[in-house]
């Protein structure tokens, strides 16, 4: 691959290790591009018409958040992002008008959610009280537990199937066409890079712009590859990917254990093994984040109307049902939250701005490290995103100790060599044999499921 920091076409984004798999390009060019799963890198675009060089003819400038993070267009503007907000948060977190903490009033939604179930509750309120037509989000693929699928939910039942985090590759922007074709406004829920892709798509598609009535971003520390979940499942007793019947990363309490359910054994017993969330993420999954996540400067969704994550400043207690931290970024987001509070869908409490830094110190350090990482990449001739709009060096100097500043540069040099970032990414499609969804199986009675608490030995 020719060394360059310019990424004008989609094939250069992919080969340059900067694709985040959001699916915005597939929405923009449905007759030319589809998304597919890889084991090591996440979701990737490919041509649907058989021409291997098709991606080299499509510009990435106006459709790809891998090139233009936070949903900016080539001029550096995003008309959907409001300016102003809380001055002490703007430099690190973008526009934030209000900080709230709370939970879904529906006990089941709160329990099933990753933290307090607020994202699901707000989506349900939009459907039931604000006459929205549907919600585009992701959930586990029913016949392939390792994979995600984009769905258009129009009911509480459907939303609940997608409650809880999915620490695996997803492309929710490939479902934006369903919003563009709707008769009424719709909700879009995704990771920060997904919402950035949707925001860029809105600027080029008037139908989508008219019908995308509310966007919600989920705080994200990175999207582990399928390879990460396979390693997690092996640690919990799976001999092969085909043996995995169900994976749950979060939920059923805050933050919830990571669980893997295996196919029934010769006695018809289905076994579920678990590992604490902190260990599953810290020891396994985070090591499988793609390179693009390490140079991401937006982990909280600066292009969204509302951003939702964990209030980690709060000590966790056994049996804690969870709370969500909510950032109001637009007037539209404020109205949606206020209406849901008024109608009894969520219970919220206004919080001081300092709660955000206290809740997300790891994301703050990660975002502050970007300037040093980008500098090292440029020196090594490795492609980087075009971070516009804020002086990242200020955050690098303000929030990192000298040792961390040096690590952001020297550590990146080591990663360039170890990950071979100055060579083209080679993506291999991932295949796994489909299985019957657990809900559809008639050969296993619920009483025959063996649940093991804690990591299997």
CSV table of C-alpha atoms in Angstrom, one decimal:
chain,number,residue,atom,x,y,z
A,1,UNK,CA,0.0,0.0,0.0
A,2,UNK,CA,1.3,3.5,-0.8
A,3,UNK,CA,1.9,5.4,2.3
A,4,UNK,CA,-0.5,8.2,2.6
A,5,UNK,CA,-2.6,10.2,5.0
A,6,UNK,CA,-5.2,11.0,2.3
A,7,UNK,CA,-8.1,8.6,2.0
A,8,UNK,CA,-10.3,9.8,-0.8
A,9,UNK,CA,-11.8,6.4,-1.7
A,10,UNK,CA,-13.5,3.6,0.2
A,11,UNK,CA,-10.9,1.0,-0.7
A,12,UNK,CA,-8.2,3.2,0.8
A,13,UNK,CA,-10.2,3.6,4.0
A,14,UNK,CA,-10.4,-0.2,4.3
A,15,UNK,CA,-6.8,-1.0,3.3
A,16,UNK,CA,-5.7,1.9,5.5
A,17,UNK,CA,-7.2,0.2,8.7
A,18,UNK,CA,-9.7,3.1,9.2
A,19,UNK,CA,-13.0,1.5,8.3
A,20,UNK,CA,-15.3,1.3,11.4
A,21,UNK,CA,-17.9,-0.8,9.7
A,22,UNK,CA,-20.8,1.5,10.3
A,23,UNK,CA,-22.5,0.7,6.9
A,24,UNK,CA,-23.1,4.3,5.8
A,25,UNK,CA,-21.4,3.6,2.5
A,26,UNK,CA,-23.8,0.6,1.9
A,27,UNK,CA,-26.8,3.0,2.5
A,28,UNK,CA,-25.4,5.6,0.2
A,29,UNK,CA,-24.7,3.0,-2.6
A,30,UNK,CA,-27.1,0.1,-2.1
A,31,UNK,CA,-26.7,-1.0,-5.7
A,32,UNK,CA,-22.9,-1.3,-5.4
A,33,UNK,CA,-22.0,-2.1,-1.7
A,34,UNK,CA,-22.9,-4.6,0.9
A,35,UNK,CA,-21.5,-5.2,4.4
A,36,UNK,CA,-20.0,-8.5,5.5
A,37,UNK,CA,-18.4,-10.0,8.6
A,38,UNK,CA,-14.7,-10.6,9.1
A,39,UNK,CA,-13.3,-12.5,12.1
A,40,UNK,CA,-10.4,-10.1,13.0
A,41,UNK,CA,-11.4,-6.7,11.7
A,42,UNK,CA,-15.1,-6.2,12.1
A,43,UNK,CA,-17.7,-5.4,9.4
A,44,UNK,CA,-16.4,-4.4,6.1
A,45,UNK,CA,-17.9,-3.1,2.7
A,46,UNK,CA,-17.5,-5.0,-0.5
A,47,UNK,CA,-18.8,-4.7,-4.1
A,48,UNK,CA,-22.1,-6.4,-4.9
A,49,UNK,CA,-21.5,-6.4,-8.7
A,50,UNK,CA,-18.3,-8.5,-8.8
A,51,UNK,CA,-15.8,-5.8,-9.6
A,52,UNK,CA,-13.0,-6.1,-7.2
A,53,UNK,CA,-11.9,-2.5,-7.7
A,54,UNK,CA,-15.4,-1.1,-7.3
A,55,UNK,CA,-14.7,0.5,-4.0
A,56,UNK,CA,-11.8,2.4,-5.5
A,57,UNK,CA,-14.2,4.4,-7.6
A,58,UNK,CA,-16.4,5.7,-4.7
A,59,UNK,CA,-15.3,8.8,-2.7
A,60,UNK,CA,-15.3,8.4,1.0
A,61,UNK,CA,-15.2,12.1,1.8
A,62,UNK,CA,-18.9,12.8,2.4
A,63,UNK,CA,-20.1,9.4,3.6
A,64,UNK,CA,-17.4,7.8,5.8
A,65,UNK,CA,-16.8,8.7,9.5
A,66,UNK,CA,-13.7,6.6,9.2
A,67,UNK,CA,-12.2,9.6,7.3
A,68,UNK,CA,-14.3,12.4,8.8
A,69,UNK,CA,-15.2,11.6,12.4
A,70,UNK,CA,-18.1,13.2,14.3
A,71,UNK,CA,-20.1,13.5,11.1
A,72,UNK,CA,-18.3,16.4,9.6
A,73,UNK,CA,-18.5,17.0,5.8
A,74,UNK,CA,-15.4,17.9,3.7
A,75,UNK,CA,-15.8,21.6,4.7
A,76,UNK,CA,-15.6,20.8,8.4
A,77,UNK,CA,-19.2,21.7,9.1
A,78,UNK,CA,-22.1,19.6,10.4
A,79,UNK,CA,-25.5,21.4,10.3
A,80,UNK,CA,-27.0,18.8,12.7
A,81,UNK,CA,-24.5,19.5,15.5
A,82,UNK,CA,-25.5,22.5,17.7
A,83,UNK,CA,-22.9,24.8,19.1
A,84,UNK,CA,-22.6,26.1,22.6
A,85,UNK,CA,-23.4,24.1,25.7
A,86,UNK,CA,-21.5,23.8,28.9
A,87,UNK,CA,-18.1,25.4,28.4
A,88,UNK,CA,-16.1,23.2,30.7
A,89,UNK,CA,-17.2,20.1,28.8
A,90,UNK,CA,-16.9,21.4,25.3
A,91,UNK,CA,-13.2,20.9,24.8
A,92,UNK,CA,-13.2,17.2,25.7
A,93,UNK,CA,-16.8,16.0,25.1
A,94,UNK,CA,-18.2,18.3,22.4
A,95,UNK,CA,-21.6,20.1,22.8
A,96,UNK,CA,-23.3,19.1,26.0
A,97,UNK,CA,-26.2,21.3,27.2
A,98,UNK,CA,-27.3,19.2,30.2
A,99,UNK,CA,-26.1,16.1,32.1
A,100,UNK,CA,-28.7,13.8,33.6
A,101,UNK,CA,-28.7,10.5,35.5
A,102,UNK,CA,-31.6,8.1,35.8
A,103,UNK,CA,-33.3,4.9,34.8
A,104,UNK,CA,-36.3,3.4,33.0
A,105,UNK,CA,-39.5,3.3,35.0
A,106,UNK,CA,-40.3,-0.1,33.4
A,107,UNK,CA,-38.5,-2.6,35.7
A,108,UNK,CA,-38.0,-5.2,33.0
A,109,UNK,CA,-36.5,-2.7,30.6
A,110,UNK,CA,-34.2,-1.4,33.4
A,111,UNK,CA,-33.1,-4.9,34.3
A,112,UNK,CA,-32.4,-6.0,30.8
A,113,UNK,CA,-30.6,-2.8,29.8
A,114,UNK,CA,-26.8,-2.4,30.1
A,115,UNK,CA,-27.1,0.3,32.8
A,116,UNK,CA,-30.5,1.9,33.5
A,117,UNK,CA,-32.4,1.0,30.3
A,118,UNK,CA,-32.9,4.6,29.4
A,119,UNK,CA,-32.1,4.2,25.7
A,120,UNK,CA,-34.7,1.5,25.3
A,121,UNK,CA,-37.2,3.4,27.4
A,122,UNK,CA,-36.8,6.6,25.3
A,123,UNK,CA,-37.2,4.5,22.1
A,124,UNK,CA,-40.4,3.0,23.4
A,125,UNK,CA,-41.7,6.4,24.4
A,126,UNK,CA,-41.1,7.6,20.9
A,127,UNK,CA,-43.1,4.7,19.5
A,128,UNK,CA,-46.0,4.8,22.0
A,129,UNK,CA,-46.4,8.4,22.8
A,130,UNK,CA,-44.7,10.5,20.0
A,131,UNK,CA,-46.1,8.5,17.0
A,132,UNK,CA,-42.7,7.5,15.7
A,133,UNK,CA,-42.9,4.7,13.1
A,134,UNK,CA,-39.9,2.6,14.2
A,135,UNK,CA,-36.4,2.3,15.7
A,136,UNK,CA,-33.3,1.2,13.8
A,137,UNK,CA,-30.9,-0.6,16.1
A,138,UNK,CA,-28.9,-3.8,16.3
A,139,UNK,CA,-29.4,-7.0,18.2
A,140,UNK,CA,-27.9,-10.5,18.2
A,141,UNK,CA,-28.7,-12.4,15.0
A,142,UNK,CA,-31.3,-15.0,15.9
A,143,UNK,CA,-29.6,-17.9,14.0
A,144,UNK,CA,-25.9,-16.9,14.6
A,145,UNK,CA,-25.1,-15.8,18.2
A,146,UNK,CA,-21.7,-14.4,17.3
A,147,UNK,CA,-23.1,-11.9,14.8
A,148,UNK,CA,-25.3,-8.8,14.9
A,149,UNK,CA,-28.1,-7.7,12.6
A,150,UNK,CA,-29.8,-4.4,12.0
A,151,UNK,CA,-33.5,-4.4,12.8
A,152,UNK,CA,-36.4,-2.0,12.6
A,153,UNK,CA,-38.4,-2.3,15.8
A,154,UNK,CA,-42.0,-1.2,16.2
A,155,UNK,CA,-42.9,-2.8,19.5
A,156,UNK,CA,-41.7,-3.2,23.1
A,157,UNK,CA,-41.1,-6.9,22.5
A,158,UNK,CA,-38.8,-6.2,19.6
A,159,UNK,CA,-36.9,-3.4,21.4
A,160,UNK,CA,-36.3,-5.7,24.4
A,161,UNK,CA,-34.7,-8.3,22.2
A,162,UNK,CA,-32.0,-5.7,21.5
A,163,UNK,CA,-31.6,-4.4,25.0
A,164,UNK,CA,-28.1,-4.7,26.5
A,165,UNK,CA,-24.7,-4.0,24.9
A,166,UNK,CA,-23.4,-6.0,22.0
A,167,UNK,CA,-19.6,-6.0,22.1
A,168,UNK,CA,-19.3,-7.3,18.6
A,169,UNK,CA,-19.2,-5.7,15.1
A,170,UNK,CA,-22.4,-4.1,13.8
A,171,UNK,CA,-23.5,-1.9,10.8
A,172,UNK,CA,-26.7,-0.1,11.9
A,173,UNK,CA,-26.3,2.5,9.1
A,174,UNK,CA,-27.1,-0.2,6.5
A,175,UNK,CA,-30.7,0.1,7.9
A,176,UNK,CA,-31.1,3.8,7.2
A,177,UNK,CA,-33.1,3.2,4.1
A,178,UNK,CA,-35.9,1.9,6.2
A,179,UNK,CA,-36.0,5.3,8.0
A,180,UNK,CA,-35.8,7.2,4.7
A,181,UNK,CA,-38.8,5.2,3.4
A,182,UNK,CA,-40.9,5.7,6.5
A,183,UNK,CA,-44.1,7.8,6.6
A,184,UNK,CA,-43.3,9.1,10.1
A,185,UNK,CA,-40.2,10.1,12.1
A,186,UNK,CA,-37.9,7.3,13.3
A,187,UNK,CA,-35.3,6.7,16.0
A,188,UNK,CA,-31.7,5.7,15.2
A,189,UNK,CA,-29.5,4.1,18.0
A,190,UNK,CA,-25.8,3.2,17.5
A,191,UNK,CA,-22.3,3.7,18.6
A,192,UNK,CA,-20.7,7.2,18.2
A,193,UNK,CA,-19.2,6.3,14.8
A,194,UNK,CA,-22.6,4.9,13.6
A,195,UNK,CA,-24.4,8.1,14.6
A,196,UNK,CA,-21.6,10.1,12.8
A,197,UNK,CA,-22.2,8.0,9.7
A,198,UNK,CA,-26.0,8.6,9.9
A,199,UNK,CA,-25.4,12.3,10.4
A,200,UNK,CA,-23.3,12.5,7.3
A,201,UNK,CA,-25.9,10.5,5.4
A,202,UNK,CA,-28.6,12.9,6.4
A,203,UNK,CA,-26.7,15.8,4.8
A,204,UNK,CA,-26.8,14.0,1.5
A,205,UNK,CA,-30.3,12.5,1.6
A,206,UNK,CA,-33.3,14.7,2.2
A,207,UNK,CA,-35.7,11.8,2.8
A,208,UNK,CA,-33.5,10.5,5.6
A,209,UNK,CA,-33.0,14.0,7.0
A,210,UNK,CA,-36.8,14.5,7.1
A,211,UNK,CA,-37.5,11.2,8.8
A,212,UNK,CA,-34.7,10.7,11.3
A,213,UNK,CA,-36.5,12.2,14.2
A,214,UNK,CA,-34.1,11.3,17.1
A,215,UNK,CA,-30.6,9.9,17.2
A,216,UNK,CA,-29.1,8.3,20.3
A,217,UNK,CA,-25.4,7.3,20.7
A,218,UNK,CA,-24.2,4.7,23.2
A,219,UNK,CA,-20.8,5.5,24.9
A,220,UNK,CA,-18.2,3.2,23.4
A,221,UNK,CA,-14.7,2.2,24.4
A,222,UNK,CA,-14.2,0.3,21.1
A,223,UNK,CA,-15.8,-2.5,19.2
A,224,UNK,CA,-14.2,-5.9,19.7
A,225,UNK,CA,-13.9,-8.2,16.7
A,226,UNK,CA,-15.7,-11.6,16.4
A,227,UNK,CA,-12.3,-13.0,17.3
A,228,UNK,CA,-12.7,-11.5,20.8
A,229,UNK,CA,-16.0,-13.1,21.5
A,230,UNK,CA,-14.7,-16.5,20.3
A,231,UNK,CA,-11.8,-16.2,22.7
A,232,UNK,CA,-14.2,-15.2,25.5
A,233,UNK,CA,-16.4,-18.2,24.7
A,234,UNK,CA,-13.4,-20.6,24.7
A,235,UNK,CA,-12.4,-19.3,28.1
A,236,UNK,CA,-15.9,-20.3,29.2
A,237,UNK,CA,-15.8,-23.8,27.8
A,238,UNK,CA,-16.7,-23.6,24.1
A,239,UNK,CA,-14.6,-25.9,21.9
A,240,UNK,CA,-15.7,-24.1,18.6
A,241,UNK,CA,-17.7,-21.2,17.4
A,242,UNK,CA,-20.5,-23.6,16.2
A,243,UNK,CA,-21.0,-24.6,19.8
A,244,UNK,CA,-22.1,-21.1,20.9
A,245,UNK,CA,-25.8,-20.7,21.1
A,246,UNK,CA,-26.2,-17.4,22.9
A,247,UNK,CA,-23.9,-14.5,24.1
A,248,UNK,CA,-24.9,-11.8,26.5
A,249,UNK,CA,-22.3,-9.1,27.2
A,250,UNK,CA,-24.2,-6.8,29.6
A,251,UNK,CA,-27.6,-6.5,31.4
A,252,UNK,CA,-29.7,-8.4,33.9
A,253,UNK,CA,-28.4,-6.0,36.5
A,254,UNK,CA,-25.6,-3.4,36.4
A,255,UNK,CA,-23.3,-4.0,34.8
A,256,UNK,CA,-24.2,-7.7,34.6
A,257,UNK,CA,-22.0,-10.7,33.9
A,258,UNK,CA,-20.8,-11.7,30.4
A,259,UNK,CA,-22.5,-15.0,29.7
A,260,UNK,CA,-22.1,-17.7,27.0
A,261,UNK,CA,-24.7,-20.4,26.5
A,262,UNK,CA,-23.5,-23.5,24.7
A,263,UNK,CA,-25.4,-26.0,22.5
A,264,UNK,CA,-26.9,-28.9,24.5
A,265,UNK,CA,-24.7,-31.9,25.2
A,266,UNK,CA,-25.5,-35.5,24.6
A,267,UNK,CA,-27.8,-35.5,27.6
A,268,UNK,CA,-29.8,-32.5,26.2
A,269,UNK,CA,-28.4,-30.1,28.9
A,270,UNK,CA,-27.7,-26.6,27.7
A,271,UNK,CA,-24.9,-25.0,29.8
A,272,UNK,CA,-24.5,-21.3,30.5
A,273,UNK,CA,-21.1,-20.1,31.8
A,274,UNK,CA,-20.3,-16.6,33.0
A,275,UNK,CA,-17.5,-14.2,33.9
A,276,UNK,CA,-17.7,-10.8,35.6
A,277,UNK,CA,-18.0,-7.9,33.2
A,278,UNK,CA,-14.8,-6.3,34.4
A,279,UNK,CA,-12.8,-9.4,33.7
A,280,UNK,CA,-14.4,-10.2,30.4
A,281,UNK,CA,-13.8,-6.8,29.0
A,282,UNK,CA,-10.4,-6.1,30.7
A,283,UNK,CA,-8.8,-9.5,30.1
A,284,UNK,CA,-10.3,-10.5,26.8
A,285,UNK,CA,-12.4,-8.3,24.6
A,286,UNK,CA,-10.6,-5.0,24.8
A,287,UNK,CA,-7.5,-6.6,23.3
A,288,UNK,CA,-9.5,-7.3,20.1
A,289,UNK,CA,-10.5,-3.7,19.3
A,290,UNK,CA,-9.5,-2.7,15.7
A,291,UNK,CA,-6.9,0.0,15.2
A,292,UNK,CA,-9.5,2.6,14.1
A,293,UNK,CA,-10.8,2.6,17.7
A,294,UNK,CA,-7.4,3.6,19.1
A,295,UNK,CA,-7.4,6.8,17.0
A,296,UNK,CA,-11.1,7.6,17.7
A,297,UNK,CA,-11.6,11.1,19.3
A,298,UNK,CA,-15.3,10.7,19.9
A,299,UNK,CA,-16.3,7.9,22.3
A,300,UNK,CA,-19.6,9.5,23.4
A,301,UNK,CA,-21.4,10.5,20.2
A,302,UNK,CA,-21.0,14.2,19.6
A,303,UNK,CA,-23.3,14.0,16.5
A,304,UNK,CA,-26.2,12.6,18.5
A,305,UNK,CA,-29.3,14.3,20.0
A,306,UNK,CA,-28.7,12.3,23.2
A,307,UNK,CA,-25.7,10.3,24.3
A,308,UNK,CA,-26.1,7.5,26.9
A,309,UNK,CA,-23.6,5.6,29.0
A,310,UNK,CA,-22.5,4.4,32.4
A,311,UNK,CA,-22.2,6.6,35.5
A,312,UNK,CA,-19.1,4.8,36.7
A,313,UNK,CA,-18.4,7.4,39.4
A,314,UNK,CA,-21.2,5.7,41.4
A,315,UNK,CA,-20.0,2.7,43.5
A,316,UNK,CA,-21.6,-0.6,42.3
A,317,UNK,CA,-23.5,-2.6,44.8
A,318,UNK,CA,-24.6,-6.3,44.5
A,319,UNK,CA,-28.0,-6.5,42.9
A,320,UNK,CA,-27.8,-2.9,41.6
A,321,UNK,CA,-30.5,-2.6,38.9
A,322,UNK,CA,-28.5,0.2,37.2
A,323,UNK,CA,-28.6,3.8,36.2
A,324,UNK,CA,-27.8,5.6,32.9
A,325,UNK,CA,-25.9,8.8,32.3
A,326,UNK,CA,-27.5,11.0,29.7
A,327,UNK,CA,-26.0,13.9,27.8
A,328,UNK,CA,-28.3,16.3,26.1
A,329,UNK,CA,-26.6,17.6,22.9
A,330,UNK,CA,-29.5,19.2,21.0
A,331,UNK,CA,-32.8,20.9,21.6
A,332,UNK,CA,-34.5,18.0,20.0
A,333,UNK,CA,-32.8,15.7,22.4
A,334,UNK,CA,-33.9,17.8,25.3
A,335,UNK,CA,-37.5,17.8,24.2
A,336,UNK,CA,-37.5,14.0,23.8
A,337,UNK,CA,-36.0,13.5,27.3
A,338,UNK,CA,-38.4,15.9,28.9
A,339,UNK,CA,-41.4,14.3,27.3
A,340,UNK,CA,-40.4,10.9,28.4
A,341,UNK,CA,-39.9,12.1,32.0
A,342,UNK,CA,-43.3,13.8,32.0
A,343,UNK,CA,-45.0,10.7,30.7
A,344,UNK,CA,-43.4,8.4,33.3
A,345,UNK,CA,-41.1,6.4,31.0
A,346,UNK,CA,-37.9,7.5,32.7
A,347,UNK,CA,-37.0,8.9,36.1
A,348,UNK,CA,-34.1,11.4,35.8
A,349,UNK,CA,-32.0,13.6,38.1
A,350,UNK,CA,-30.0,16.6,36.8
A,351,UNK,CA,-26.3,16.3,37.5
A,352,UNK,CA,-23.4,18.8,37.6
A,353,UNK,CA,-21.0,18.7,34.6
A,354,UNK,CA,-18.2,17.3,36.7
A,355,UNK,CA,-20.0,14.0,36.9
A,356,UNK,CA,-19.1,13.3,33.2
A,357,UNK,CA,-15.3,13.4,33.8
A,358,UNK,CA,-15.7,11.3,37.0
A,359,UNK,CA,-17.9,8.7,35.2
A,360,UNK,CA,-15.7,8.2,32.2
A,361,UNK,CA,-12.0,8.7,33.1
A,362,UNK,CA,-10.9,6.0,30.7
A,363,UNK,CA,-12.7,7.5,27.8
A,364,UNK,CA,-11.2,10.9,28.7
A,365,UNK,CA,-7.7,9.5,28.6
A,366,UNK,CA,-8.3,7.6,25.4
A,367,UNK,CA,-9.6,10.7,23.6
A,368,UNK,CA,-6.8,12.8,25.0
A,369,UNK,CA,-4.2,10.4,23.7
A,370,UNK,CA,-5.4,10.8,20.1
A,371,UNK,CA,-3.2,13.7,19.3
A,372,UNK,CA,0.0,11.8,20.2
A,373,UNK,CA,-1.2,8.7,18.4
A,374,UNK,CA,-2.0,10.6,15.2
A,375,UNK,CA,1.4,12.4,15.4
A,376,UNK,CA,3.1,9.0,15.6
A,377,UNK,CA,1.1,7.7,12.7
A,378,UNK,CA,1.9,10.6,10.5
A,379,UNK,CA,5.6,10.2,11.2
A,380,UNK,CA,5.3,6.5,10.3
A,381,UNK,CA,3.4,7.2,7.1
A,382,UNK,CA,0.2,5.6,8.4
A,383,UNK,CA,-3.2,6.9,7.4
A,384,UNK,CA,-5.2,8.7,10.1
A,385,UNK,CA,-8.7,10.2,10.4
A,386,UNK,CA,-9.2,14.0,9.8
A,387,UNK,CA,-10.0,15.3,13.3
A,388,UNK,CA,-11.4,18.7,12.8
A,389,UNK,CA,-13.1,21.2,15.0
A,390,UNK,CA,-11.0,21.2,18.2
A,391,UNK,CA,-7.4,21.6,19.2
A,392,UNK,CA,-6.6,18.0,20.3
A,393,UNK,CA,-3.1,19.0,21.5
A,394,UNK,CA,-4.8,21.0,24.3
A,395,UNK,CA,-6.5,17.9,25.6
A,396,UNK,CA,-3.3,15.9,25.2
A,397,UNK,CA,-1.4,18.4,27.4
A,398,UNK,CA,-4.2,19.0,29.8
A,399,UNK,CA,-5.4,15.5,30.7
A,400,UNK,CA,-2.3,13.3,30.3
A,401,UNK,CA,0.7,13.0,32.5
A,402,UNK,CA,4.1,13.3,30.8
A,403,UNK,CA,4.5,9.5,30.9
A,404,UNK,CA,1.1,9.0,29.3
A,405,UNK,CA,1.9,11.6,26.6
A,406,UNK,CA,5.1,9.8,25.7
A,407,UNK,CA,3.3,6.5,25.8
A,408,UNK,CA,0.7,7.8,23.3
A,409,UNK,CA,3.5,8.4,20.8
A,410,UNK,CA,6.0,5.5,21.6
A,411,UNK,CA,3.2,3.0,22.1
A,412,UNK,CA,1.8,3.8,18.7
A,413,UNK,CA,5.2,3.3,17.1
A,414,UNK,CA,5.2,-0.2,18.6
A,415,UNK,CA,1.6,-0.9,17.4
A,416,UNK,CA,2.5,0.2,13.9
A,417,UNK,CA,5.1,-2.5,13.7
A,418,UNK,CA,3.2,-5.1,15.6
A,419,UNK,CA,0.0,-4.7,13.7
A,420,UNK,CA,1.7,-3.9,10.4
A,421,UNK,CA,-0.4,-0.7,10.0
A,422,UNK,CA,1.8,0.5,7.1
A,423,UNK,CA,0.6,-2.5,5.0
A,424,UNK,CA,-2.8,-3.0,3.6
A,425,UNK,CA,-5.5,-4.6,5.7
A,426,UNK,CA,-6.5,-8.0,4.4
A,427,UNK,CA,-10.0,-9.0,5.5
A,428,UNK,CA,-11.3,-12.6,5.4
A,429,UNK,CA,-15.0,-13.3,5.5
A,430,UNK,CA,-16.2,-15.1,8.7
A,431,UNK,CA,-18.6,-18.0,8.3
A,432,UNK,CA,-20.4,-19.9,11.1
A,433,UNK,CA,-23.0,-22.5,10.8
A,434,UNK,CA,-26.5,-21.2,11.7
A,435,UNK,CA,-28.3,-22.6,14.6
A,436,UNK,CA,-32.0,-22.6,15.7
A,437,UNK,CA,-32.8,-19.7,18.0
A,438,UNK,CA,-33.2,-20.7,21.6
A,439,UNK,CA,-36.7,-19.5,21.6
A,440,UNK,CA,-37.6,-21.8,18.7
A,441,UNK,CA,-36.0,-25.0,20.2
A,442,UNK,CA,-38.4,-27.6,21.3
A,443,UNK,CA,-35.9,-30.2,22.3
A,444,UNK,CA,-34.7,-28.4,25.5
A,445,UNK,CA,-36.9,-27.7,28.5
A,446,UNK,CA,-35.8,-24.6,30.5
A,447,UNK,CA,-35.4,-26.7,33.6
A,448,UNK,CA,-32.6,-28.6,31.9
A,449,UNK,CA,-30.4,-25.5,31.5
A,450,UNK,CA,-27.3,-25.6,33.8
A,451,UNK,CA,-26.1,-22.2,34.8
A,452,UNK,CA,-22.6,-21.8,36.3
A,453,UNK,CA,-21.8,-18.6,38.1
A,454,UNK,CA,-18.2,-17.5,37.6
A,455,UNK,CA,-15.6,-18.4,35.1
A,456,UNK,CA,-15.4,-22.1,34.1
A,457,UNK,CA,-12.2,-23.9,35.0
